[in-house]
XYZ file of C-alpha atoms in Angstrom:
153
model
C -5.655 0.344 32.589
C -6.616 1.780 29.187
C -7.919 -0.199 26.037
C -6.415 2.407 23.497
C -3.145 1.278 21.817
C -0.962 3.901 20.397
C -1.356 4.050 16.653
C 1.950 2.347 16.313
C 1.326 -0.556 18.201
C -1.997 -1.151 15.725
C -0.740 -0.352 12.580
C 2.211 -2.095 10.199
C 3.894 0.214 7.763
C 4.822 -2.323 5.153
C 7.503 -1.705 2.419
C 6.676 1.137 0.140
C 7.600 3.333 -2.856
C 9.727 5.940 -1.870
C 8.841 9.511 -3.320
C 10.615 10.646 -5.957
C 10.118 11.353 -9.579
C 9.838 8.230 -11.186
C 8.474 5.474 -13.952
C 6.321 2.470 -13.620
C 7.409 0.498 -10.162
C 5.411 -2.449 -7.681
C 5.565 -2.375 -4.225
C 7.443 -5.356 -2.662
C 5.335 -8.910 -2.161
C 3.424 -8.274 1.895
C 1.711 -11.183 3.622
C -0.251 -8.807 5.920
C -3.069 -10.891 7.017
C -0.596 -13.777 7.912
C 1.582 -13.131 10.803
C 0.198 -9.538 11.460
C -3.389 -10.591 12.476
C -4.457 -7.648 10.370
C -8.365 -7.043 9.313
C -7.484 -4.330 7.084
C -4.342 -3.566 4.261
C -4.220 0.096 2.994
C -1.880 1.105 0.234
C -1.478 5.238 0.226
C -0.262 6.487 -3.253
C 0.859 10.132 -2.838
C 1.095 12.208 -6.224
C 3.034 15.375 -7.083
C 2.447 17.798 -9.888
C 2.578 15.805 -12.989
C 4.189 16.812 -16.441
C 1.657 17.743 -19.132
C -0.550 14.580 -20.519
C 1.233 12.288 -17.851
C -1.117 9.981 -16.505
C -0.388 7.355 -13.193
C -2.463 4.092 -12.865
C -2.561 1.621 -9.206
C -3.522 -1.642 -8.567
C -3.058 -4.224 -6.301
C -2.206 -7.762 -7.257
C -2.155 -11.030 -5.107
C 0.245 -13.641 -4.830
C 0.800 -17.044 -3.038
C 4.009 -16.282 -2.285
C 6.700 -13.643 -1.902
C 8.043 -14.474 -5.245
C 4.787 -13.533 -7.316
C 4.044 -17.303 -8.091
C 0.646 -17.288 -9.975
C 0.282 -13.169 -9.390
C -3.333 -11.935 -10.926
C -5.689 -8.650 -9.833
C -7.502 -8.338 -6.901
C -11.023 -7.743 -7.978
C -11.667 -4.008 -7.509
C -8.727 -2.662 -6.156
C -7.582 -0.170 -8.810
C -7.753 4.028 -8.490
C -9.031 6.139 -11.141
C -6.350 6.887 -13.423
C -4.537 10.532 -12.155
C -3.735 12.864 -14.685
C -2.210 16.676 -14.749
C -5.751 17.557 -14.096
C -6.278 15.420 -11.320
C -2.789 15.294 -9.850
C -1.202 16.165 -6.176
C -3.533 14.509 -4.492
C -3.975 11.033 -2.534
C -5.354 7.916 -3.381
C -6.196 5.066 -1.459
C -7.052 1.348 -1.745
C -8.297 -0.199 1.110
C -8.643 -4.281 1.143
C -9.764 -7.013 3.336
C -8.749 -10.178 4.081
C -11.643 -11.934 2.269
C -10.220 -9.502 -1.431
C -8.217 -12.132 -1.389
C -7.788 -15.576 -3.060
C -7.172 -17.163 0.332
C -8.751 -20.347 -0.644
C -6.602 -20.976 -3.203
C -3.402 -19.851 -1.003
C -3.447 -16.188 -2.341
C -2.053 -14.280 0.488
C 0.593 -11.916 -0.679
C -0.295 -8.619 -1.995
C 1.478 -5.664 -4.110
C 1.016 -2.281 -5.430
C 1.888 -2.173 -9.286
C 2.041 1.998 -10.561
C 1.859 2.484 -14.172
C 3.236 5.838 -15.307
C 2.248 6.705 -19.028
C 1.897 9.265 -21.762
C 3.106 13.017 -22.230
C 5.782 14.721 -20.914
C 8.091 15.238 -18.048
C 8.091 14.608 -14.344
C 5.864 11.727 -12.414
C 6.631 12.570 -9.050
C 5.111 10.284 -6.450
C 5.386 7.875 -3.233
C 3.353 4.627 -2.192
C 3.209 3.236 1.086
C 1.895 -0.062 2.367
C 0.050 0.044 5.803
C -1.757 -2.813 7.547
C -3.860 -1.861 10.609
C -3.694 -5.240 13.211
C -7.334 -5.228 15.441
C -6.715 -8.896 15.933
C -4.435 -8.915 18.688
C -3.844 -5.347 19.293
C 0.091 -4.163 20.776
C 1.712 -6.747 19.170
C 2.834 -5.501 15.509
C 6.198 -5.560 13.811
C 6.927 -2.771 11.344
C 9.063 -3.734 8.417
C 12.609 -2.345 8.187
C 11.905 1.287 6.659
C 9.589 2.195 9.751
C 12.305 4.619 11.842
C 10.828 6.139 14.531
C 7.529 6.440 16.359
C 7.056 10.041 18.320
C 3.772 9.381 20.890
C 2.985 13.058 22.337
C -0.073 13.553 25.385
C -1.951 16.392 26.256
């Protein structure tokens, strides 16, 4: 019997960004510590070559519901701004359960990406993942999750 899970059966990939060149844009509202037992939520932005004095902010916001009702940061969770300097790269934030406003019902969370400034493209991609320790094996990927390929040596 083995005690490793294949990394699809621990991890959630949540609603995303797609990549593309593109302006300001959120994430859709995810609930990952609710139903997915998760201990951790990562949200992956993935940045092209940007045009010249373009700049690209993230931050994550929390909700109590999947409508935005009473939306408002999440203390910490923002990347240093990428510029045309600091471009084609990836960021991450990483949260917690307790980031969140729980207490006061806070549970949802969202990616907002603020392109600004300068000229031309703003090429880049966010996605959502939530990694489920809690009760591991038994994860549901939301609808844009296609296909999981598990190779052994």
């Amino acid at each position: 019997m083995s005690f490793f899970n294949n990394f699809d059966s621990d991890v959630v990939i949540h609603q995303g960004i797609a990549p593309a060149t593109q302006g300001s844009l959120n994430t859709g509202w995810i609930a990952p510590f609710v139903n997915d037992g998760a201990n951790r939520a990562v949200f992956l932005l993935d940045v092209g070559t940007l045009g010249a004095g373009v700049t690209i902010d993230m931050k994550l916001e929390q909700a109590t519901d999947s409508s935005g009702t009473g939306a408002k940061d999440i203390t910490g969770a923002v990347i240093t701004q990428v510029t045309d300097t600091t471009d084609e790269r990836v960021r991450t934030i990483e949260i917690a359960p307790n980031a969140l406003d729980d207490i006061n019902g806070y549970t949802y969370v969202r990616a907002v990406v603020t392109v600004a400034g300068g000229t031309g493209t703003a090429p880049y991609g966010v996605l959502a993942l939530s990694r489920q320790l809690r009760e591991p094996g038994n994860t549901t990927s939301g609808s844009d999750w296609d296909e999981a390929v598990f190779v052994t040596g």
